[in-house]
mmCIF file of C-alpha atoms in Angstrom:
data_model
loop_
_atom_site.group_PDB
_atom_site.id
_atom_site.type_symbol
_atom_site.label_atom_id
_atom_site.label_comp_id
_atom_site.label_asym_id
_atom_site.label_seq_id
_atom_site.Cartn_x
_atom_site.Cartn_y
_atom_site.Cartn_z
ATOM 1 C CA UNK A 1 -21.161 45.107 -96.732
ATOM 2 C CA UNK A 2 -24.418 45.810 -95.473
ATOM 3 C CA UNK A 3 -23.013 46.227 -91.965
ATOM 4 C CA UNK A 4 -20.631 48.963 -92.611
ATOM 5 C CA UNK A 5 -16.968 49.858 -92.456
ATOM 6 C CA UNK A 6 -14.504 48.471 -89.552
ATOM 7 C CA UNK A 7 -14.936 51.869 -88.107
ATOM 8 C CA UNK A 8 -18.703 51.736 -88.154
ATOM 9 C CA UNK A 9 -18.284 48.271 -85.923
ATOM 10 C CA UNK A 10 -15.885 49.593 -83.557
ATOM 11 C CA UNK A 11 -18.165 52.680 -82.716
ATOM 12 C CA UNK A 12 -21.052 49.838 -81.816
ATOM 13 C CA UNK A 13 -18.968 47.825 -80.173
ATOM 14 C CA UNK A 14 -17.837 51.074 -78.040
ATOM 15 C CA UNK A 15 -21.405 51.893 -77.395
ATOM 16 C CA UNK A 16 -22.459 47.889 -76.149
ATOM 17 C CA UNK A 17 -18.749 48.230 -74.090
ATOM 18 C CA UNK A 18 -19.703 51.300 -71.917
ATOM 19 C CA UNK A 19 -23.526 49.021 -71.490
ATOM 20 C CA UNK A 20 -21.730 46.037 -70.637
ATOM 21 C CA UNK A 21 -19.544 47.701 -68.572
ATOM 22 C CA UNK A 22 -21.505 49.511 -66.314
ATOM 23 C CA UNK A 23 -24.137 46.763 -65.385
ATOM 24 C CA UNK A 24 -20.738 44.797 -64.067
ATOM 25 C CA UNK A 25 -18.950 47.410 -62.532
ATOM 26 C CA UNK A 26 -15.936 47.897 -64.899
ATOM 27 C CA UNK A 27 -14.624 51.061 -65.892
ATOM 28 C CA UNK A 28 -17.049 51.890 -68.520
ATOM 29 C CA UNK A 29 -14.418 54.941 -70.108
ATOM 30 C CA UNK A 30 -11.644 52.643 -70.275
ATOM 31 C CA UNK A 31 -13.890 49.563 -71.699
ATOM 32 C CA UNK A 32 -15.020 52.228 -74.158
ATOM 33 C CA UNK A 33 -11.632 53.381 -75.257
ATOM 34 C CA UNK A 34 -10.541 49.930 -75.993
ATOM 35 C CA UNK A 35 -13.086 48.610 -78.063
ATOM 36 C CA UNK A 36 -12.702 52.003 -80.220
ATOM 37 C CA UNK A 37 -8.873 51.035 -80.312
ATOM 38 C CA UNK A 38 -9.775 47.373 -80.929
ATOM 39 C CA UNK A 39 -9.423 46.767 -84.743
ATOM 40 C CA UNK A 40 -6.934 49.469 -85.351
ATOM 41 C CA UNK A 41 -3.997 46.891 -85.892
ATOM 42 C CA UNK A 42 -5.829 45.313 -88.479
ATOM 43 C CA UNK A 43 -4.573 48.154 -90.821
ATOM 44 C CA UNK A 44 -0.615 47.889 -89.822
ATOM 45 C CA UNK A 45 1.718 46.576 -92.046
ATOM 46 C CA UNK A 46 2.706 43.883 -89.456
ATOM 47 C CA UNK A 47 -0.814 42.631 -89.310
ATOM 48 C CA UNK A 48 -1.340 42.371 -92.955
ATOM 49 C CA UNK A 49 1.737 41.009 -93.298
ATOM 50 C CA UNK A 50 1.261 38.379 -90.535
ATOM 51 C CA UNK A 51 -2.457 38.046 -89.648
ATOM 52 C CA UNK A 52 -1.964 35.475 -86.408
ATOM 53 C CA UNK A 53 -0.506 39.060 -84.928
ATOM 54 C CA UNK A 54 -4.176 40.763 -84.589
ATOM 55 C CA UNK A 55 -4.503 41.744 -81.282
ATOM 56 C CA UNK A 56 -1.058 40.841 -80.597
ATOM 57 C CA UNK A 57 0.126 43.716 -82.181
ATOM 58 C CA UNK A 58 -2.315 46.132 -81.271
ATOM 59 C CA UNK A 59 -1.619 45.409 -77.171
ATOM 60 C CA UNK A 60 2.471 46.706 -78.173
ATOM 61 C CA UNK A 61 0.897 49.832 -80.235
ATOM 62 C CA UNK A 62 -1.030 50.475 -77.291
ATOM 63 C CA UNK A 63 1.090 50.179 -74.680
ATOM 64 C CA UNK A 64 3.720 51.961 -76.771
ATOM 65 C CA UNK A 65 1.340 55.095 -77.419
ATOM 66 C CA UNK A 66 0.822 55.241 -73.332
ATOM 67 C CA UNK A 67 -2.260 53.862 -73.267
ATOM 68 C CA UNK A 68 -3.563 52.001 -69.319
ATOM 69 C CA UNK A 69 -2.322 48.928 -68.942
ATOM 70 C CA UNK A 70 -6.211 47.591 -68.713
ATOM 71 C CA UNK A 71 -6.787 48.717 -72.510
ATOM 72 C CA UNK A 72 -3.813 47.523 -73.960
ATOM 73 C CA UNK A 73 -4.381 43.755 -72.475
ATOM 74 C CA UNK A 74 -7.893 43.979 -73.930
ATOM 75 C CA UNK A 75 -6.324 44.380 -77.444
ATOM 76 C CA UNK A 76 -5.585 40.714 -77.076
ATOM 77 C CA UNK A 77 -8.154 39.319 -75.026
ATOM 78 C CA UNK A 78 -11.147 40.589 -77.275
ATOM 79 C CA UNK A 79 -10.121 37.607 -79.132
ATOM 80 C CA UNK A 80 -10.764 34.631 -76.922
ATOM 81 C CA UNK A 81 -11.560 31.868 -75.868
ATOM 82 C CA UNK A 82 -10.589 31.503 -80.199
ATOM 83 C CA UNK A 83 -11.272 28.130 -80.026
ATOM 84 C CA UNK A 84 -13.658 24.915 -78.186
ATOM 85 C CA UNK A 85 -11.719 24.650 -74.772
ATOM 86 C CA UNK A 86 -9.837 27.886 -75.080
ATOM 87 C CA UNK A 87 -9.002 30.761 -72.502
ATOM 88 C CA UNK A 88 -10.952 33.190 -71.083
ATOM 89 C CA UNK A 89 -10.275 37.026 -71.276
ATOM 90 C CA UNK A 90 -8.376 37.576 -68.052
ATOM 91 C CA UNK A 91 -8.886 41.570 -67.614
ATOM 92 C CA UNK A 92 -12.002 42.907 -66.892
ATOM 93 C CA UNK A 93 -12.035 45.481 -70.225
ATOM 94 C CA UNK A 94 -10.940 42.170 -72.300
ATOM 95 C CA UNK A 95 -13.935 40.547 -71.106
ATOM 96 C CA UNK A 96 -16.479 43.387 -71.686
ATOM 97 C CA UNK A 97 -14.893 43.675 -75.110
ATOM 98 C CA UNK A 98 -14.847 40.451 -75.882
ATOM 99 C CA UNK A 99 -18.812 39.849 -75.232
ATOM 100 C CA UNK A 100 -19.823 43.108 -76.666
ATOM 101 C CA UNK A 101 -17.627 42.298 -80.143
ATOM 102 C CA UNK A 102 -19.480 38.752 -80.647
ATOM 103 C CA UNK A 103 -22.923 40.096 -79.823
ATOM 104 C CA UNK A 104 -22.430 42.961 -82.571
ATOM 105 C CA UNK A 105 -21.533 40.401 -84.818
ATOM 106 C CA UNK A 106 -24.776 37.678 -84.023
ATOM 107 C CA UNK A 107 -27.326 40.404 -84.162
ATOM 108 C CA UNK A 108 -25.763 41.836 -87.305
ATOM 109 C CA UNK A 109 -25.552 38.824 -89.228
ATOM 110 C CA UNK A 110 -28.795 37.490 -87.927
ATOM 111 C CA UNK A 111 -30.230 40.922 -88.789
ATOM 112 C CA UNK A 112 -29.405 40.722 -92.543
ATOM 113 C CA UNK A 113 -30.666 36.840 -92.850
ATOM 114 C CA UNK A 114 -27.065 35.411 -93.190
ATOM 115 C CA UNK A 115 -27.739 32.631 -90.922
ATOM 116 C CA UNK A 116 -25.703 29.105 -90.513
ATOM 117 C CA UNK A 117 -27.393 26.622 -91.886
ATOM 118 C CA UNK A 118 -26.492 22.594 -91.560
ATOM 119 C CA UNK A 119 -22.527 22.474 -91.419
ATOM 120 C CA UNK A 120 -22.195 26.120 -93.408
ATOM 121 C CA UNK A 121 -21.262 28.506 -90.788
ATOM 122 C CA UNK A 122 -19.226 30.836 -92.647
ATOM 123 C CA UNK A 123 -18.875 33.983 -89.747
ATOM 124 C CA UNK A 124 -18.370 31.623 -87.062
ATOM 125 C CA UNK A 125 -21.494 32.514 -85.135
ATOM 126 C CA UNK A 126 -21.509 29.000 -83.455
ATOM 127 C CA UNK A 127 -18.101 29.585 -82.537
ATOM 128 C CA UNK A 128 -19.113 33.196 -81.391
ATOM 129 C CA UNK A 129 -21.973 32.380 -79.278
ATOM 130 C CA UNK A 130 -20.091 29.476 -77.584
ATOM 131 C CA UNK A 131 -17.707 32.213 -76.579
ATOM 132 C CA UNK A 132 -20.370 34.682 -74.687
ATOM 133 C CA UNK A 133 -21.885 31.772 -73.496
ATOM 134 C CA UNK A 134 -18.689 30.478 -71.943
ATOM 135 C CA UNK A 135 -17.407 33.804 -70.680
ATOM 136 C CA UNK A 136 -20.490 34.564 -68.517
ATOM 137 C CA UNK A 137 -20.840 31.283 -66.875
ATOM 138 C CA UNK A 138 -16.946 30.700 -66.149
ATOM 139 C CA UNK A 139 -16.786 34.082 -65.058
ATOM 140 C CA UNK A 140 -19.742 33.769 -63.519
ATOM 141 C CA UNK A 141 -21.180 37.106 -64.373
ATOM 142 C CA UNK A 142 -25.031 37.855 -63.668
ATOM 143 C CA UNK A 143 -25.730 39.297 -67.235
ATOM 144 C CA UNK A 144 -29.215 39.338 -68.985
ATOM 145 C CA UNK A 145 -28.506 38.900 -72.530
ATOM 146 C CA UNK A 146 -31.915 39.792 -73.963
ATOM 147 C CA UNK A 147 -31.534 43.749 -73.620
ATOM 148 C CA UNK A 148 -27.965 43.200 -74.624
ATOM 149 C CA UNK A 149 -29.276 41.887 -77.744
ATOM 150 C CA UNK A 150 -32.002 43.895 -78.061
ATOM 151 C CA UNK A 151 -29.592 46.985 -77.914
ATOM 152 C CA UNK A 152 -26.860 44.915 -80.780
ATOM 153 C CA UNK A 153 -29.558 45.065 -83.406
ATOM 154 C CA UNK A 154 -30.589 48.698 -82.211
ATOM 155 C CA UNK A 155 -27.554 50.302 -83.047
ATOM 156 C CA UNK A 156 -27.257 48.251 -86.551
ATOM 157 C CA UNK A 157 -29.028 50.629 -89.188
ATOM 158 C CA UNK A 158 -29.299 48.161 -91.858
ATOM 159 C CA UNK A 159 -31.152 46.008 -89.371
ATOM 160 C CA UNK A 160 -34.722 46.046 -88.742
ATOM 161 C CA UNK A 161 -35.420 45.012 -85.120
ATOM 162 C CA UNK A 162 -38.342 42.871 -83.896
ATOM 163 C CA UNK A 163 -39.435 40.617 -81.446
ATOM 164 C CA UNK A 164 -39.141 37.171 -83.651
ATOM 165 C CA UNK A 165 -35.232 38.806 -84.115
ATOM 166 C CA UNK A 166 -34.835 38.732 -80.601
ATOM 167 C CA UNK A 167 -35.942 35.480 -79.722
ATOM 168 C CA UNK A 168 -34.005 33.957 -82.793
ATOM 169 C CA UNK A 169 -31.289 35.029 -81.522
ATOM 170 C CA UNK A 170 -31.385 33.964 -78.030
ATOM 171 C CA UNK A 171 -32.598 30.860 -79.067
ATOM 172 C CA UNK A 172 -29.469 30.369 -81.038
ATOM 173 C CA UNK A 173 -27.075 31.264 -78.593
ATOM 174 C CA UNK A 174 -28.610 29.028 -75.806
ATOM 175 C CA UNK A 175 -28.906 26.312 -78.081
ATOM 176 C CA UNK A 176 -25.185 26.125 -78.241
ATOM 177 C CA UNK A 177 -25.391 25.014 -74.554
ATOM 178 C CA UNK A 178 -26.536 21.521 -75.619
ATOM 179 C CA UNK A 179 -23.273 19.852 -76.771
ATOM 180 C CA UNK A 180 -21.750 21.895 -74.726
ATOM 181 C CA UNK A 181 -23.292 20.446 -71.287
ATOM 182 C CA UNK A 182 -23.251 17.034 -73.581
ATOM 183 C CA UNK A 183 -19.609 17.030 -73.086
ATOM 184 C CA UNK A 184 -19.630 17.240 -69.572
ATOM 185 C CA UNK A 185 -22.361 14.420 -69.069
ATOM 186 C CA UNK A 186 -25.578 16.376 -68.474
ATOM 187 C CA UNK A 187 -28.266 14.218 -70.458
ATOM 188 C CA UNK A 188 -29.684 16.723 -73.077
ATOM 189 C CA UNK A 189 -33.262 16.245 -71.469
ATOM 190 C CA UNK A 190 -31.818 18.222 -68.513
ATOM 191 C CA UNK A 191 -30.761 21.189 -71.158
ATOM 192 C CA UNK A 192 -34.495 21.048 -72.598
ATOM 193 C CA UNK A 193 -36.133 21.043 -68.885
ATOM 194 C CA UNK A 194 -34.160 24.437 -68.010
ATOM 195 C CA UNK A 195 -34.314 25.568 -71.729
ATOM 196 C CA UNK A 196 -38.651 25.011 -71.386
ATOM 197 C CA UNK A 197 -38.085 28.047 -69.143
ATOM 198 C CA UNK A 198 -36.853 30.976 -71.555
ATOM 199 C CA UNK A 199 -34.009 32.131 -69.415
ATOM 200 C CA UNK A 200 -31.967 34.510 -70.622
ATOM 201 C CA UNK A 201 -29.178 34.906 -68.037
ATOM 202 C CA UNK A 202 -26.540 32.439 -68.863
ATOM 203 C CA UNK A 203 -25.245 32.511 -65.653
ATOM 204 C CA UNK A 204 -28.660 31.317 -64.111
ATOM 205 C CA UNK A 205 -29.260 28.818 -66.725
ATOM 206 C CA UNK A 206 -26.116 26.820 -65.638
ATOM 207 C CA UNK A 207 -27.084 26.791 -61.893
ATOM 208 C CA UNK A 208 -30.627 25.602 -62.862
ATOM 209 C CA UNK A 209 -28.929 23.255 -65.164
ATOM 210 C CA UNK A 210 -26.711 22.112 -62.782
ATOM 211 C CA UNK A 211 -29.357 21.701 -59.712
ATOM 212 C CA UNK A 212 -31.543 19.633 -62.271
ATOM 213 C CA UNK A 213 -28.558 17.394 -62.294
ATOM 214 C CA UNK A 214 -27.872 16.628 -58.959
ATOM 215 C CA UNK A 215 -31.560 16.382 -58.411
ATOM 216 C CA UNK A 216 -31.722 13.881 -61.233
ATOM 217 C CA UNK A 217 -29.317 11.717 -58.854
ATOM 218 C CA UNK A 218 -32.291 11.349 -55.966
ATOM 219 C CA UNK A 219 -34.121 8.156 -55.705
ATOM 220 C CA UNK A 220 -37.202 9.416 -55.480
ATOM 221 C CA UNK A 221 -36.390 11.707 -58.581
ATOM 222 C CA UNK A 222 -37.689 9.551 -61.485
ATOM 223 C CA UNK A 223 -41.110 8.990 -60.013
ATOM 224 C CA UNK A 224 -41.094 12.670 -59.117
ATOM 225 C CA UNK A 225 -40.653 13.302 -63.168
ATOM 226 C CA UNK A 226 -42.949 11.285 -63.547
ATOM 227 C CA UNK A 227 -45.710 12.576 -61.933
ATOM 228 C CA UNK A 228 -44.901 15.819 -63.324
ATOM 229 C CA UNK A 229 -45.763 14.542 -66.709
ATOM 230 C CA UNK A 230 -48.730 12.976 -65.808
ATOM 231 C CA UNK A 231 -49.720 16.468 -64.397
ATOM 232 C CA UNK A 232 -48.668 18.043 -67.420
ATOM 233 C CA UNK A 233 -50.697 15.891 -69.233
ATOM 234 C CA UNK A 234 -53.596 16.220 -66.993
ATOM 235 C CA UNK A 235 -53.593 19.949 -66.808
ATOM 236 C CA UNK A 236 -53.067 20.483 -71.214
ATOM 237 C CA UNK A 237 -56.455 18.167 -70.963
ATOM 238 C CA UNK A 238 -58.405 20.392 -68.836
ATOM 239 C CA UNK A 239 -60.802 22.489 -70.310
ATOM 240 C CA UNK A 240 -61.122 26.185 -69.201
ATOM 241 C CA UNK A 241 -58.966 28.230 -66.360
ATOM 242 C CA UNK A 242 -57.562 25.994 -64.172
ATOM 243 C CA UNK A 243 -58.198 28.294 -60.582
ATOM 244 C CA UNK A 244 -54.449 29.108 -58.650
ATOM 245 C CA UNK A 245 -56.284 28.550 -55.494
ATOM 246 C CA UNK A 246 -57.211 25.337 -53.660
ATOM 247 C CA UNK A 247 -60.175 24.999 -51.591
ATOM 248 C CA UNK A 248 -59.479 22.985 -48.709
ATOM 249 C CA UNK A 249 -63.041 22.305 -47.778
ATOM 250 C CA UNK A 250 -63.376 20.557 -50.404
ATOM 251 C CA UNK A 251 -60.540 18.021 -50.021
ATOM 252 C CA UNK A 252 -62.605 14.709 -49.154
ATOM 253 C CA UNK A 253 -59.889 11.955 -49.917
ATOM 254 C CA UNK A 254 -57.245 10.617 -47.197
ATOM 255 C CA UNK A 255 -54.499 11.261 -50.384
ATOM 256 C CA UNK A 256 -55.759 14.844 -51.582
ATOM 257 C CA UNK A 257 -55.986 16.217 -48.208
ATOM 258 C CA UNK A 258 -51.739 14.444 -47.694
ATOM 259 C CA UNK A 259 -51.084 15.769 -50.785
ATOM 260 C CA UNK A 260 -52.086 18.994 -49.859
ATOM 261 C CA UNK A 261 -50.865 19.380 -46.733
ATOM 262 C CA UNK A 262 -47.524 18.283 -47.390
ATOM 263 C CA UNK A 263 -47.190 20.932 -50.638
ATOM 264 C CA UNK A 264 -48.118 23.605 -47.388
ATOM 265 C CA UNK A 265 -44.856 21.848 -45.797
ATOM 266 C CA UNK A 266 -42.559 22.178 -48.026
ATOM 267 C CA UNK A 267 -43.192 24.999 -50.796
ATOM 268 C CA UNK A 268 -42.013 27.981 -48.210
ATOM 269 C CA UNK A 269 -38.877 26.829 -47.824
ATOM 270 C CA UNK A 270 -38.184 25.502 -51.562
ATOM 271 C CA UNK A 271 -39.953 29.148 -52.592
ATOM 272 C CA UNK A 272 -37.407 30.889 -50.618
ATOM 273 C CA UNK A 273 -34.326 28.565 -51.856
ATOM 274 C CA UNK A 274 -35.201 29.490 -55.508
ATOM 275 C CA UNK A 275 -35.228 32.815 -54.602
ATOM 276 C CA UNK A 276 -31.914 33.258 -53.185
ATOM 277 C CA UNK A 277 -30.746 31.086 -56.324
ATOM 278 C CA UNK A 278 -30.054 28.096 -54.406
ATOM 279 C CA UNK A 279 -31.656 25.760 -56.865
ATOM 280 C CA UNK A 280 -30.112 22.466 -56.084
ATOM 281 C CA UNK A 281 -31.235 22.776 -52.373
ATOM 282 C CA UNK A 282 -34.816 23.944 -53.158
ATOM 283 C CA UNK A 283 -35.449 21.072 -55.981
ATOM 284 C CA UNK A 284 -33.880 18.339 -53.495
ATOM 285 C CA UNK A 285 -36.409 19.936 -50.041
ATOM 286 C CA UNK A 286 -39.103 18.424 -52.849
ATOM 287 C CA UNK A 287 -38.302 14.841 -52.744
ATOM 288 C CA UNK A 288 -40.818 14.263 -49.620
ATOM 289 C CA UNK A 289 -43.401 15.037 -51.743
ATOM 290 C CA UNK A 290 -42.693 11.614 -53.915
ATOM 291 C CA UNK A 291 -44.632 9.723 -51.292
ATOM 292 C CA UNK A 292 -47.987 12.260 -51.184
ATOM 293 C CA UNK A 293 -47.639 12.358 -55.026
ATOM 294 C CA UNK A 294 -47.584 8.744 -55.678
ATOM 295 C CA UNK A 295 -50.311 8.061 -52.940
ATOM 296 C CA UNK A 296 -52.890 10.542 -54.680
ATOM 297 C CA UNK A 297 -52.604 8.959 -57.880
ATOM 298 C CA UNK A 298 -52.869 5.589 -56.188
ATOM 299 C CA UNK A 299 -55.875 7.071 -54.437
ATOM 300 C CA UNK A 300 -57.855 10.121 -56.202
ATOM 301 C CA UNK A 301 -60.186 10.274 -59.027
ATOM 302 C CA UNK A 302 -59.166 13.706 -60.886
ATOM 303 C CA UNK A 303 -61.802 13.441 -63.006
ATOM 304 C CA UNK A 304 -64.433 13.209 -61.049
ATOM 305 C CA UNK A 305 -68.348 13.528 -61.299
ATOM 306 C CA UNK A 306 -68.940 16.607 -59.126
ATOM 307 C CA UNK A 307 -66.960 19.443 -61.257
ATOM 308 C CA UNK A 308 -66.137 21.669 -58.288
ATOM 309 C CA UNK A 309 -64.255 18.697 -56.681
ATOM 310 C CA UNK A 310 -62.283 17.625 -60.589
ATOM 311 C CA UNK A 311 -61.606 21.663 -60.778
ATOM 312 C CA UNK A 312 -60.347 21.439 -57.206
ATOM 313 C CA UNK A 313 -58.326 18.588 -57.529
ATOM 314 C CA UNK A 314 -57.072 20.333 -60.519
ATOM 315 C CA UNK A 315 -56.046 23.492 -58.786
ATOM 316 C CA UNK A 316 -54.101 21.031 -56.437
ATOM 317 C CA UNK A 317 -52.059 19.798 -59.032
ATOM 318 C CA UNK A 318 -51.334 22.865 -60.634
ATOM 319 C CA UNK A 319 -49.841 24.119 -57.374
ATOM 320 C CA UNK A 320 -48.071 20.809 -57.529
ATOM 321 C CA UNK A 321 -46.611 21.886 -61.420
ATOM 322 C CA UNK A 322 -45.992 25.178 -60.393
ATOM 323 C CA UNK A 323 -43.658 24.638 -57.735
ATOM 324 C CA UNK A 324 -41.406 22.679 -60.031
ATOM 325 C CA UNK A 325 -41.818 25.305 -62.817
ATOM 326 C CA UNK A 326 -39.715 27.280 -60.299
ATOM 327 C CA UNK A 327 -36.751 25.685 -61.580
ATOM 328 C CA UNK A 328 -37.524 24.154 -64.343
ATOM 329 C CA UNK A 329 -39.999 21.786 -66.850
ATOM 330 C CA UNK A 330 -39.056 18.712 -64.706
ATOM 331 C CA UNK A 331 -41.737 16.601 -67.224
ATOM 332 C CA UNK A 332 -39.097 17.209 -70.193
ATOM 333 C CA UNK A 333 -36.922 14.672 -67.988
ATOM 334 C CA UNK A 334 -39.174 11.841 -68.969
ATOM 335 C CA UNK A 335 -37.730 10.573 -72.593
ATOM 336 C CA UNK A 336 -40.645 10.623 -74.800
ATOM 337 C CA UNK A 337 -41.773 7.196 -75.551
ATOM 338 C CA UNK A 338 -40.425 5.888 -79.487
#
């Protein structure tokens, strides 16, 4: 009750349709008109007699009242996937509909504290955020979902917006992604490594999802974890600024100056991989560095005596972190010890 009539939902979802549909190039009038249409058949006597026919019915109103073929097939679609394993929405305006219906409902229930808790999920929000989850990756559409959200709760006047709202949310959604990637075999430390980062484009969470994976299948991949928690470690330890730079003057073991020199190697072209989105290229072009990596530790003091060559060293490793960080927390892939 506090979110308003049927009407009142339809008008937001009409508002997030013409969003959604003009970042992905669908006809934003048409997307509009159908989410305004979209609960209309929920009143008919042949939906309230027969409540399977949702959506159903309302594509044969539409249709019969003349209505492009585009917005009557999205009468239907704004419905699935319905259930785990489900279709997608087919039709562009189905799609668009179908994300902007579930995101009205997440922020508005979230909004007014009627969260799932344990096995209660009475509105279905797992269910819903599964869905806008799913549509975006299978359909592979390029979508940031944190304005999306951020405009949801917006146009909710009941709702009082914030920051912590935001991020609940989000977190929620992408949280879903864990059993999700669980049934298809990606080890859950792979969904917390990519998760570590804060994305909030599905889209590019499953490609750095799925490039963890196949890097996970290198040989030299475990040590390279490895090492990235040790630097993690390292680096949590160190007190003060840790400086982005490294000074190579001051590079005095055989391993350092390796270590160094081989990061120079490689990081252009793994920089320039993760910037055209091919992940699972850039993350594998770092596997040379397993030998450089391991050698230093073998090798190097960190902590040294003379603090200009421990805060050097330092820097080194950081540049070491931070080219991982590209993708993702590759430490997180080292189970925690029990």
């Amino acid at each position: 009750e506090k979110l308003g009539s049927i009407f009142d939902k339809t008008e937001r979802v009409a508002e997030l349709s013409a969003l959604i549909a003009s970042q992905l190039n669908v006809d934003a009038a048409q997307a509009r008109r159908a989410a305004e249409l979209s609960k209309s058949d929920l009143v008919s006597e042949m939906v309230l007699e027969f409540d399977d026919m949702q959506g159903i019915a309302g594509t044969y109103y539409a249709k019969n009242d003349g209505e492009p073929a585009a917005v009557a097939q999205a009468m239907q679609e704004q419905y699935l996937p319905r259930f785990a394993g489900d279709e997608l929405p087919a039709g562009d305006v189905g799609t668009v509909v179908a994300l902007a219906d579930r995101l009205d409902t997440i922020s508005g229930i979230f909004g007014i504290g009627q969260l799932p808790t344990g096995s209660k999920d009475p509105f279905a929000l797992r269910r819903a955020s599964l869905a806008v989850m799913r549509i975006l990756i299978e359909k592979a559409l390029d979508l940031d979902l944190r304005p999306l959200v951020v405009k949801a709760i917006a146009q909710h006047s009941a709702v009082k917006g914030s920051d912590e709202l935001v991020e609940s949310i989000l977190g929620y959604m992408f949280e879903r992604l864990r059993a999700w990637y669980d049934d298809k075999g990606v080890a859950s430390e792979i969904f917390l490594a990519v998760n570590a980062k804060g994305i909030t484009h599905a889209l590019d969470f499953d490609r750095r999802v799925n490039a963890v994976q196949a890097f996970t299948q290198l040989k030299e991949a475990s040590a390279l974890a490895a090492a990235n928690k040790r630097v993690s470690n390292i680096l949590a330890k160190a007190e003060g600024g840790v400086a982005p730079t490294v000074d190579a003057s001051l590079l005095q073991e055989d391993a350092e100056q390796a270590l160094h020199s081989a990061l120079g190697a490689c990081s252009s072209e793994a920089l320039a991989l993760f910037e055209s989105g091919d992940y699972t290229a850039g993350l594998k072009s770092l596997a040379v560095l397993q030998g450089p990596v391991d050698r230093f530790f073998d090798d190097v003091m960190v902590n040294a005596d003379d603090p200009a060559l421990k805060n050097n060293r330092l820097s080194l490793l950081k540049q070491l972190q931070a080219l991982f960080l590209e993708v993702a927390d590759i430490s997180l892939l080292v189970p925690a010890k029990k």
